[in-house]
Amino acid sequence: MRFTSIIDAIGHTPLVELRSYSPRTGVRVFAKLEGHNPTGSLKDRIAKFMIDQAEREGLLTRDKVILEPTSGNTGISLAMIARVKGYRLKVVMPENVSPERVDMLRLFGAEIVFSSGEKGTNGSIEVAQRMVSEDARYFMPYQYGNLANPQAHYDTTAQEIIDDLPEIDMFVAGLGTGGTLMGVGRCLKDHNPQVKVLAAVPHPGELIFGLRNLDEGFIPPIVDLDLLDGRIVVESEDAFRSTRELTEREGIFAGVSSGAVMACAKRLASRMDKGSIVALLADGGWKYLSSQLWTRSYEDMGQETQDMVWW
Amino acid sequence: MAAEVRIPSLLRGQVGGSRSIQASGPTVGHALDDIEARFPGFKERVIDPNGTIKQFVSIFINGEDVRYIQSLDTPLQDGDQVSILPAVAGG
Ligand SMILES: Cc1ncc(COP(=O)(O)O)c(C=O)c1O
């Protein structure tokens, strides 16, 4: 495949059958490997869509600085595109993310504003919104409220899945902004209303003690919870174990949210008589090597590692 | 039915600091009533005055969001684990 720019090489990721995850004949589990994107995550797709749209609408011009709150991956994707296109980028990210996220942002030339770890990504959103309201030079794509986010997944991710597996019965992916689940979910249900769409969410553990009360929670404006057929919360320990198991059983090296998604896929597959499940594996394992999750037991990781923001 | 209800850090002040408490009742809603009887004021942090789960709160039973089962009427079995969590973003 030949491309004129790395940006054109986004998408068209492999769909790989995970034979060892089939609980019985007739139930098949497939993984969509988003780690195969240029910066190693699904977020390349939405960064491209959001920047293209902002350029088309004249919202993003040379004099602007792109500013985006992120748990990391969206920032890394925007940083790559900003490099290629010559924009300045600042990201607001929780301080308790894996060091590889920081390294990757810096290598693409992004500036980083760290927000309090105690508030997770909710805190990054607050800080970025305040910065934008105080300085007109910033352009914020705002993945949480930007319809180009789900649209990228409707037009590309979902279409690729339908092309490769038109008989899909169930889709499971991590929920962060909800862009993946809304975009892919809507397209799959348009294709076949019987398709079930399931969300995996991280258990925040002891992480979110910075929230003063439950009313400080945040549901991204692009999320319509009624589109989902279920939501499953996965503890970090289970996500790590599943991440490692995926490498051991299938030779697939993926990130922590992918482990959580696989834990859900196993549970869902075990209840199915027949059918095909697609699990979306959002990124590769590279950015998590420093956690040593493949070589250390959960107990040996230490609280600081256990309490990181994983997606 | 007795279930273990895990209390998120920001609600622990409401239940004397416990990380988890045993609660009983035939449904999730009844289990919350049981906690309320012992720790008055707990329920209003989780449930709206109109009786539905608050917008930014999710209740999970054995990891599954009750919103997609039978909400507060979701039946409880002995030994079920109930978690109450605030909505947090990723991305
Ligand atoms: C590794 C990983 N998994 C899952 C997600 C969730 O994707 P979405 O924001 O489309 O809900 C993200 C979002 O940043 C992510 O970085």
Tab-separated table of C-alpha atoms and ligand atoms in Angstrom:
chain	number	residue	atom	x	y	z
A	1	MET	CA	0.000	0.000	0.000
A	2	ARG	CA	1.377	3.355	-0.994
A	3	PHE	CA	0.417	6.704	0.565
A	4	THR	CA	1.401	10.311	0.028
A	5	SER	CA	1.314	11.115	3.771
A	6	ILE	CA	1.337	9.225	7.060
A	7	ILE	CA	-2.095	10.766	7.706
A	8	ASP	CA	-3.472	8.829	4.741
A	9	ALA	CA	-2.164	5.612	6.304
A	10	ILE	CA	-4.679	5.869	9.185
A	11	GLY	CA	-7.272	3.105	9.482
A	12	HIS	CA	-7.718	-0.175	7.564
A	13	THR	CA	-6.657	-2.124	10.622
A	14	PRO	CA	-6.675	-5.935	10.764
A	15	LEU	CA	-9.586	-7.982	12.105
A	16	VAL	CA	-8.113	-11.142	13.594
A	17	GLU	CA	-10.026	-14.190	14.825
A	18	LEU	CA	-9.134	-15.277	18.367
A	19	ARG	CA	-9.701	-19.014	18.083
A	20	SER	CA	-8.729	-19.736	21.680
A	21	TYR	CA	-11.506	-17.427	22.940
A	22	SER	CA	-14.301	-19.419	21.315
A	23	PRO	CA	-16.220	-21.113	24.162
A	24	ARG	CA	-18.053	-23.470	21.780
A	25	THR	CA	-18.407	-24.121	18.062
A	26	GLY	CA	-20.532	-21.455	16.467
A	27	VAL	CA	-19.359	-18.685	18.801
A	28	ARG	CA	-16.496	-16.736	17.281
A	29	VAL	CA	-14.487	-13.870	18.754
A	30	PHE	CA	-12.598	-11.365	16.602
A	31	ALA	CA	-10.258	-8.535	17.539
A	32	LYS	CA	-9.983	-5.258	15.636
A	33	LEU	CA	-6.373	-4.216	16.122
A	34	GLU	CA	-6.339	-0.426	16.379
A	35	GLY	CA	-2.741	-0.514	17.563
A	36	HIS	CA	-1.896	-0.823	13.870
A	37	ASN	CA	-2.599	2.869	13.293
A	38	PRO	CA	0.348	5.223	12.716
A	39	THR	CA	0.700	6.421	16.331
A	40	GLY	CA	-0.504	3.101	17.720
A	41	SER	CA	-4.099	3.816	18.695
A	42	LEU	CA	-7.649	4.233	17.452
A	43	LYS	CA	-7.435	7.970	18.110
A	44	ASP	CA	-5.590	8.655	14.847
A	45	ARG	CA	-8.963	8.252	13.146
A	46	ILE	CA	-10.764	10.944	15.135
A	47	ALA	CA	-7.810	13.341	15.223
A	48	LYS	CA	-7.761	13.294	11.420
A	49	PHE	CA	-11.536	13.829	11.182
A	50	MET	CA	-11.605	16.636	13.768
A	51	ILE	CA	-8.677	18.523	12.212
A	52	ASP	CA	-9.975	18.103	8.646
A	53	GLN	CA	-13.385	19.394	9.676
A	54	ALA	CA	-11.979	22.360	11.614
A	55	GLU	CA	-9.835	23.337	8.625
A	56	ARG	CA	-12.807	23.050	6.273
A	57	GLU	CA	-14.974	25.207	8.533
A	58	GLY	CA	-12.232	27.793	8.973
A	59	LEU	CA	-12.080	27.261	12.752
A	60	LEU	CA	-8.463	26.136	12.682
A	61	THR	CA	-6.081	28.647	11.156
A	62	ARG	CA	-2.308	29.134	11.287
A	63	ASP	CA	-2.459	31.652	14.136
A	64	LYS	CA	-4.249	29.180	16.432
A	65	VAL	CA	-2.821	26.839	19.022
A	66	ILE	CA	-4.666	23.532	19.206
A	67	LEU	CA	-5.608	22.738	22.814
A	68	GLU	CA	-7.176	19.427	23.828
A	69	PRO	CA	-7.950	17.612	27.081
A	70	THR	CA	-7.042	13.934	26.827
A	71	SER	CA	-6.055	10.838	28.769
A	72	GLY	CA	-3.231	10.591	26.247
A	73	ASN	CA	-4.037	8.823	23.016
A	74	THR	CA	-6.039	11.616	21.392
A	75	GLY	CA	-3.243	14.005	22.298
A	76	ILE	CA	-0.626	11.754	20.709
A	77	SER	CA	-2.661	11.467	17.496
A	78	LEU	CA	-3.251	15.222	17.342
A	79	ALA	CA	0.457	15.775	18.002
A	80	MET	CA	1.439	13.645	15.023
A	81	ILE	CA	-1.001	15.419	12.722
A	82	ALA	CA	0.006	18.828	14.080
A	83	ARG	CA	3.634	17.951	13.263
A	84	VAL	CA	2.778	16.959	9.708
A	85	LYS	CA	0.601	20.033	9.149
A	86	GLY	CA	2.708	22.533	11.087
A	87	TYR	CA	0.366	23.477	13.943
A	88	ARG	CA	1.229	24.117	17.585
A	89	LEU	CA	-0.445	21.759	20.060
A	90	LYS	CA	-0.987	21.885	23.798
A	91	VAL	CA	-2.640	19.012	25.607
A	92	VAL	CA	-4.115	18.899	29.089
A	93	MET	CA	-3.599	15.445	30.574
A	94	PRO	CA	-3.882	13.941	34.074
A	95	GLU	CA	-0.501	13.691	35.790
A	96	ASN	CA	-0.966	9.996	36.586
A	97	VAL	CA	-0.643	8.474	33.124
A	98	SER	CA	2.046	6.089	31.899
A	99	PRO	CA	5.395	7.822	31.222
A	100	GLU	CA	5.300	6.590	27.621
A	101	ARG	CA	2.344	8.890	26.939
A	102	VAL	CA	4.373	11.863	28.097
A	103	ASP	CA	7.379	10.734	26.018
A	104	MET	CA	5.331	10.302	22.869
A	105	LEU	CA	3.687	13.699	23.189
A	106	ARG	CA	7.086	15.335	23.686
A	107	LEU	CA	8.689	13.537	20.748
A	108	PHE	CA	5.983	14.917	18.479
A	109	GLY	CA	6.628	18.389	19.887
A	110	ALA	CA	3.444	18.854	21.918
A	111	GLU	CA	3.365	20.999	25.050
A	112	ILE	CA	1.778	19.352	28.077
A	113	VAL	CA	-0.263	20.912	30.861
A	114	PHE	CA	-0.725	18.418	33.688
A	115	SER	CA	-3.993	18.386	35.575
A	116	SER	CA	-4.526	16.888	39.019
A	117	GLY	CA	-4.441	13.099	39.041
A	118	GLU	CA	-7.151	13.020	41.664
A	119	LYS	CA	-9.760	14.147	39.173
A	120	GLY	CA	-8.670	11.942	36.300
A	121	THR	CA	-9.597	13.078	32.816
A	122	ASN	CA	-12.633	14.954	34.213
A	123	GLY	CA	-10.076	17.358	35.706
A	124	SER	CA	-8.254	17.789	32.380
A	125	ILE	CA	-11.522	18.779	30.723
A	126	GLU	CA	-12.175	21.435	33.400
A	127	VAL	CA	-8.695	22.931	33.011
A	128	ALA	CA	-8.822	22.993	29.197
A	129	GLN	CA	-12.246	24.616	29.179
A	130	ARG	CA	-11.019	27.339	31.494
A	131	MET	CA	-7.926	27.963	29.329
A	132	VAL	CA	-9.999	28.247	26.152
A	133	SER	CA	-12.438	30.689	27.733
A	134	GLU	CA	-9.530	32.943	28.762
A	135	ASP	CA	-7.500	32.999	25.538
A	136	ALA	CA	-8.883	33.356	22.020
A	137	ARG	CA	-5.730	31.942	20.416
A	138	TYR	CA	-6.736	28.440	21.399
A	139	PHE	CA	-8.734	26.164	19.153
A	140	MET	CA	-10.140	23.176	21.058
A	141	PRO	CA	-11.349	20.221	18.950
A	142	TYR	CA	-13.119	18.939	22.115
A	143	GLN	CA	-13.501	15.255	21.363
A	144	TYR	CA	-16.184	14.954	24.075
A	145	GLY	CA	-18.604	17.184	22.219
A	146	ASN	CA	-17.366	17.023	18.626
A	147	LEU	CA	-19.539	14.953	16.300
A	148	ALA	CA	-16.534	14.397	14.030
A	149	ASN	CA	-15.376	11.953	16.734
A	150	PRO	CA	-18.221	9.410	16.378
A	151	GLN	CA	-18.422	10.226	12.654
A	152	ALA	CA	-14.846	9.033	12.137
A	153	HIS	CA	-15.832	5.667	13.606
A	154	TYR	CA	-19.124	5.546	11.703
A	155	ASP	CA	-17.399	6.195	8.376
A	156	THR	CA	-14.229	4.167	8.853
A	157	THR	CA	-13.985	1.737	11.816
A	158	ALA	CA	-17.536	0.405	11.481
A	159	GLN	CA	-17.359	0.236	7.703
A	160	GLU	CA	-14.185	-1.825	7.873
A	161	ILE	CA	-15.823	-4.217	10.355
A	162	ILE	CA	-18.894	-4.653	8.147
A	163	ASP	CA	-16.702	-5.254	5.098
A	164	ASP	CA	-14.717	-7.934	6.943
A	165	LEU	CA	-17.521	-9.514	8.990
A	166	PRO	CA	-21.019	-8.632	7.735
A	167	GLU	CA	-22.530	-11.297	10.031
A	168	ILE	CA	-21.349	-9.541	13.228
A	169	ASP	CA	-23.776	-9.990	16.173
A	170	MET	CA	-22.062	-8.143	18.990
A	171	PHE	CA	-19.558	-5.313	19.374
A	172	VAL	CA	-17.631	-4.498	22.546
A	173	ALA	CA	-15.259	-1.561	23.079
A	174	GLY	CA	-13.936	0.671	25.823
A	175	LEU	CA	-15.853	3.819	26.730
A	176	GLY	CA	-13.830	6.992	27.149
A	177	THR	CA	-15.363	9.799	25.147
A	178	GLY	CA	-17.872	7.319	23.755
A	179	GLY	CA	-16.844	8.171	20.199
A	180	THR	CA	-16.024	4.589	19.288
A	181	LEU	CA	-19.185	3.085	20.759
A	182	MET	CA	-21.512	5.771	19.399
A	183	GLY	CA	-20.025	5.826	15.894
A	184	VAL	CA	-19.461	2.109	15.430
A	185	GLY	CA	-22.619	1.235	17.371
A	186	ARG	CA	-24.881	3.423	15.263
A	187	CYS	CA	-23.424	2.199	11.985
A	188	LEU	CA	-23.669	-1.468	13.011
A	189	LYS	CA	-27.289	-1.017	14.117
A	190	ASP	CA	-28.075	0.714	10.810
A	191	HIS	CA	-26.527	-2.321	9.110
A	192	ASN	CA	-28.474	-4.769	11.309
A	193	PRO	CA	-30.706	-3.536	14.151
A	194	GLN	CA	-30.157	-6.844	15.989
A	195	VAL	CA	-26.480	-6.110	16.635
A	196	LYS	CA	-25.743	-5.634	20.345
A	197	VAL	CA	-23.342	-2.903	21.471
A	198	LEU	CA	-21.552	-3.248	24.813
A	199	ALA	CA	-19.291	-0.839	26.679
A	200	ALA	CA	-16.358	-1.667	28.939
A	201	VAL	CA	-15.518	0.988	31.536
A	202	PRO	CA	-12.529	1.127	33.869
A	203	HIS	CA	-13.115	0.810	37.590
A	204	PRO	CA	-11.675	4.087	38.868
A	205	GLY	CA	-10.501	2.367	42.044
A	206	GLU	CA	-9.293	4.767	44.684
A	207	LEU	CA	-8.368	7.206	41.981
A	208	ILE	CA	-11.165	9.686	41.969
A	209	PHE	CA	-11.024	10.960	45.509
A	210	GLY	CA	-10.591	14.424	43.992
A	211	LEU	CA	-14.275	14.526	43.089
A	212	ARG	CA	-16.141	16.162	45.940
A	213	ASN	CA	-19.463	14.560	45.222
A	214	LEU	CA	-21.180	12.370	42.723
A	215	ASP	CA	-22.722	15.332	40.932
A	216	GLU	CA	-19.258	16.251	39.652
A	217	GLY	CA	-19.330	13.295	37.292
A	218	PHE	CA	-19.185	13.857	33.576
A	219	ILE	CA	-20.982	12.248	30.663
A	220	PRO	CA	-19.605	13.443	27.326
A	221	PRO	CA	-22.246	15.321	25.309
A	222	ILE	CA	-21.703	12.983	22.344
A	223	VAL	CA	-22.818	9.984	24.435
A	224	ASP	CA	-26.344	8.613	24.137
A	225	LEU	CA	-26.504	5.875	26.765
A	226	ASP	CA	-29.669	4.498	25.155
A	227	LEU	CA	-27.654	3.333	22.161
A	228	LEU	CA	-25.837	0.823	24.355
A	229	ASP	CA	-27.162	-2.608	25.273
A	230	GLY	CA	-25.014	-2.919	28.371
A	231	ARG	CA	-22.100	-1.536	30.273
A	232	ILE	CA	-19.569	-3.593	32.203
A	233	VAL	CA	-17.058	-2.208	34.693
A	234	VAL	CA	-13.663	-3.917	34.844
A	235	GLU	CA	-11.224	-3.705	37.767
A	236	SER	CA	-7.618	-2.828	36.915
A	237	GLU	CA	-6.418	-6.176	38.183
A	238	ASP	CA	-8.751	-8.060	35.834
A	239	ALA	CA	-7.813	-5.787	32.942
A	240	PHE	CA	-4.105	-6.485	33.530
A	241	ARG	CA	-4.680	-10.217	33.776
A	242	SER	CA	-6.674	-10.230	30.524
A	243	THR	CA	-4.076	-8.087	28.766
A	244	ARG	CA	-1.393	-10.610	29.697
A	245	GLU	CA	-3.621	-13.558	28.796
A	246	LEU	CA	-4.232	-12.111	25.326
A	247	THR	CA	-0.490	-12.018	24.722
A	248	GLU	CA	-0.025	-15.545	26.091
A	249	ARG	CA	-2.905	-17.148	24.211
A	250	GLU	CA	-2.996	-15.269	20.918
A	251	GLY	CA	0.340	-13.493	20.640
A	252	ILE	CA	-1.433	-10.142	20.594
A	253	PHE	CA	0.347	-7.316	22.385
A	254	ALA	CA	-2.303	-4.753	23.307
A	255	GLY	CA	-2.958	-2.102	25.940
A	256	VAL	CA	-4.841	-2.176	29.235
A	257	SER	CA	-8.219	-1.079	27.866
A	258	SER	CA	-7.954	-3.967	25.405
A	259	GLY	CA	-7.520	-6.327	28.337
A	260	ALA	CA	-10.689	-4.913	29.893
A	261	VAL	CA	-12.528	-5.324	26.600
A	262	MET	CA	-11.346	-8.935	26.320
A	263	ALA	CA	-12.554	-9.649	29.871
A	264	CYS	CA	-15.999	-8.430	28.747
A	265	ALA	CA	-15.837	-10.316	25.450
A	266	LYS	CA	-15.154	-13.566	27.324
A	267	ARG	CA	-18.100	-13.017	29.623
A	268	LEU	CA	-20.399	-12.185	26.706
A	269	ALA	CA	-19.167	-15.097	24.577
A	270	SER	CA	-19.805	-17.546	27.410
A	271	ARG	CA	-23.516	-16.598	27.335
A	272	MET	CA	-23.914	-16.922	23.588
A	273	ASP	CA	-25.205	-20.023	21.791
A	274	LYS	CA	-23.886	-18.888	18.474
A	275	GLY	CA	-22.740	-15.713	16.826
A	276	SER	CA	-19.760	-13.465	16.233
A	277	ILE	CA	-18.323	-10.877	18.595
A	278	VAL	CA	-15.940	-8.113	17.598
A	279	ALA	CA	-13.758	-6.724	20.395
A	280	LEU	CA	-12.092	-3.426	19.598
A	281	LEU	CA	-8.525	-3.346	20.906
A	282	ALA	CA	-7.837	0.369	21.100
A	283	ASP	CA	-4.062	0.420	21.279
A	284	GLY	CA	-0.885	-1.632	21.336
A	285	GLY	CA	1.004	-2.605	24.473
A	286	TRP	CA	4.008	-0.364	23.871
A	287	LYS	CA	2.850	2.544	25.999
A	288	TYR	CA	2.401	0.243	29.019
A	289	LEU	CA	5.758	-1.552	29.080
A	290	SER	CA	6.977	0.557	31.994
A	291	SER	CA	4.125	-0.776	34.143
A	292	GLN	CA	5.722	-4.233	33.731
A	293	LEU	CA	2.248	-5.680	33.686
A	294	TRP	CA	3.417	-8.640	31.595
A	295	THR	CA	6.172	-9.568	34.018
A	296	ARG	CA	5.039	-8.464	37.476
A	297	SER	CA	2.124	-9.595	39.584
A	298	TYR	CA	-0.565	-7.057	40.379
A	299	GLU	CA	0.416	-6.954	44.055
A	300	ASP	CA	4.000	-6.073	43.144
A	301	MET	CA	2.990	-3.115	41.002
A	302	GLY	CA	2.488	-0.688	43.834
A	303	GLN	CA	-0.396	1.664	44.433
A	304	GLU	CA	0.970	4.350	42.156
A	305	THR	CA	0.915	2.076	39.123
A	306	GLN	CA	-2.406	0.508	40.058
A	307	ASP	CA	-4.026	3.943	40.264
A	308	MET	CA	-2.957	5.257	36.876
A	309	VAL	CA	-5.440	6.564	34.351
A	310	TRP	CA	-5.383	3.795	31.754
A	311	TRP	CA	-7.800	5.163	29.148
B	1	MET	CA	-30.780	-11.579	49.943
B	2	ALA	CA	-27.522	-10.185	51.292
B	3	ALA	CA	-25.194	-8.381	48.927
B	4	GLU	CA	-21.901	-6.636	49.452
B	5	VAL	CA	-22.154	-2.981	48.462
B	6	ARG	CA	-18.846	-1.327	47.674
B	7	ILE	CA	-18.814	2.322	48.607
B	8	PRO	CA	-16.821	4.788	46.482
B	9	SER	CA	-14.401	6.989	48.386
B	10	LEU	CA	-16.562	10.068	48.032
B	11	LEU	CA	-19.535	8.404	49.763
B	12	ARG	CA	-17.637	6.772	52.611
B	13	GLY	CA	-18.178	9.718	54.932
B	14	GLN	CA	-21.873	8.914	54.663
B	15	VAL	CA	-21.435	5.346	55.971
B	16	GLY	CA	-18.907	5.828	58.754
B	17	GLY	CA	-15.879	5.370	56.523
B	18	SER	CA	-16.578	1.795	55.369
B	19	ARG	CA	-15.277	0.620	52.002
B	20	SER	CA	-18.070	-1.894	51.741
B	21	ILE	CA	-21.153	-2.809	53.683
B	22	GLN	CA	-23.573	-5.715	53.682
B	23	ALA	CA	-27.086	-4.832	52.620
B	24	SER	CA	-30.091	-6.999	52.103
B	25	GLY	CA	-33.283	-6.923	50.107
B	26	PRO	CA	-34.864	-8.609	47.102
B	27	THR	CA	-33.722	-5.858	44.695
B	28	VAL	CA	-30.963	-3.284	44.329
B	29	GLY	CA	-33.425	-0.575	45.360
B	30	HIS	CA	-34.318	-2.443	48.554
B	31	ALA	CA	-30.627	-2.895	49.388
B	32	LEU	CA	-30.168	0.879	49.132
B	33	ASP	CA	-33.180	1.356	51.430
B	34	ASP	CA	-31.533	-0.996	53.890
B	35	ILE	CA	-28.386	1.163	53.903
B	36	GLU	CA	-30.475	4.310	54.223
B	37	ALA	CA	-32.174	2.887	57.333
B	38	ARG	CA	-28.782	2.592	59.009
B	39	PHE	CA	-27.140	5.684	57.504
B	40	PRO	CA	-29.809	8.316	56.895
B	41	GLY	CA	-28.919	10.661	54.036
B	42	PHE	CA	-27.058	8.007	52.047
B	43	LYS	CA	-29.732	7.387	49.494
B	44	GLU	CA	-30.228	10.987	48.392
B	45	ARG	CA	-26.595	11.035	47.267
B	46	VAL	CA	-27.306	8.246	44.796
B	47	ILE	CA	-31.001	8.523	43.936
B	48	ASP	CA	-32.952	11.537	42.667
B	49	PRO	CA	-36.045	12.772	44.524
B	50	ASN	CA	-38.132	11.229	41.703
B	51	GLY	CA	-36.714	7.802	42.537
B	52	THR	CA	-34.342	7.261	39.622
B	53	ILE	CA	-30.585	6.769	39.759
B	54	LYS	CA	-28.794	10.128	39.560
B	55	GLN	CA	-27.484	11.231	36.187
B	56	PHE	CA	-23.791	10.930	37.029
B	57	VAL	CA	-24.091	7.766	39.114
B	58	SER	CA	-24.012	4.197	37.900
B	59	ILE	CA	-24.842	1.119	39.928
B	60	PHE	CA	-23.241	-2.133	38.862
B	61	ILE	CA	-24.191	-5.608	39.992
B	62	ASN	CA	-21.378	-8.099	39.536
B	63	GLY	CA	-19.853	-5.568	37.162
B	64	GLU	CA	-22.955	-4.997	35.007
B	65	ASP	CA	-24.734	-1.646	34.886
B	66	VAL	CA	-28.247	-2.113	36.298
B	67	ARG	CA	-29.477	0.586	33.924
B	68	TYR	CA	-29.417	-2.128	31.245
B	69	ILE	CA	-30.971	-4.799	33.457
B	70	GLN	CA	-33.985	-3.651	35.511
B	71	SER	CA	-32.524	-0.532	37.068
B	72	LEU	CA	-33.400	-0.339	40.783
B	73	ASP	CA	-35.747	-3.327	40.389
B	74	THR	CA	-32.850	-5.587	39.374
B	75	PRO	CA	-33.114	-8.689	41.591
B	76	LEU	CA	-30.326	-9.474	44.043
B	77	GLN	CA	-28.921	-12.912	44.751
B	78	ASP	CA	-27.010	-13.847	47.886
B	79	GLY	CA	-23.364	-12.922	47.508
B	80	ASP	CA	-23.874	-10.429	44.701
B	81	GLN	CA	-21.468	-7.558	44.604
B	82	VAL	CA	-22.897	-4.084	44.076
B	83	SER	CA	-20.700	-1.109	43.130
B	84	ILE	CA	-21.697	2.531	43.045
B	85	LEU	CA	-19.523	4.626	40.762
B	86	PRO	CA	-19.451	8.194	39.479
B	87	ALA	CA	-19.275	8.862	35.733
B	88	VAL	CA	-15.675	9.518	34.740
B	89	ALA	CA	-14.456	10.358	31.257
B	90	GLY	CA	-11.556	8.908	29.336
B	91	GLY	CA	-10.243	9.819	25.940
C	1	LIG	C1	-6.592	2.970	25.072
C	1	LIG	C2	-7.977	3.512	24.926
C	1	LIG	N1	-9.018	2.668	24.944
C	1	LIG	C3	-10.289	3.108	24.837
C	1	LIG	C4	-10.570	4.456	24.699
C	1	LIG	C5	-12.007	4.904	24.597
C	1	LIG	O1	-12.346	5.364	23.319
C	1	LIG	P1	-13.476	6.451	23.099
C	1	LIG	O2	-12.924	7.768	23.505
C	1	LIG	O3	-13.777	6.395	21.634
C	1	LIG	O4	-14.655	6.088	23.924
C	1	LIG	C6	-9.517	5.358	24.678
C	1	LIG	C7	-9.762	6.805	24.603
C	1	LIG	O5	-8.833	7.589	24.755
C	1	LIG	C8	-8.193	4.880	24.777
C	1	LIG	O6	-7.144	5.720	24.753
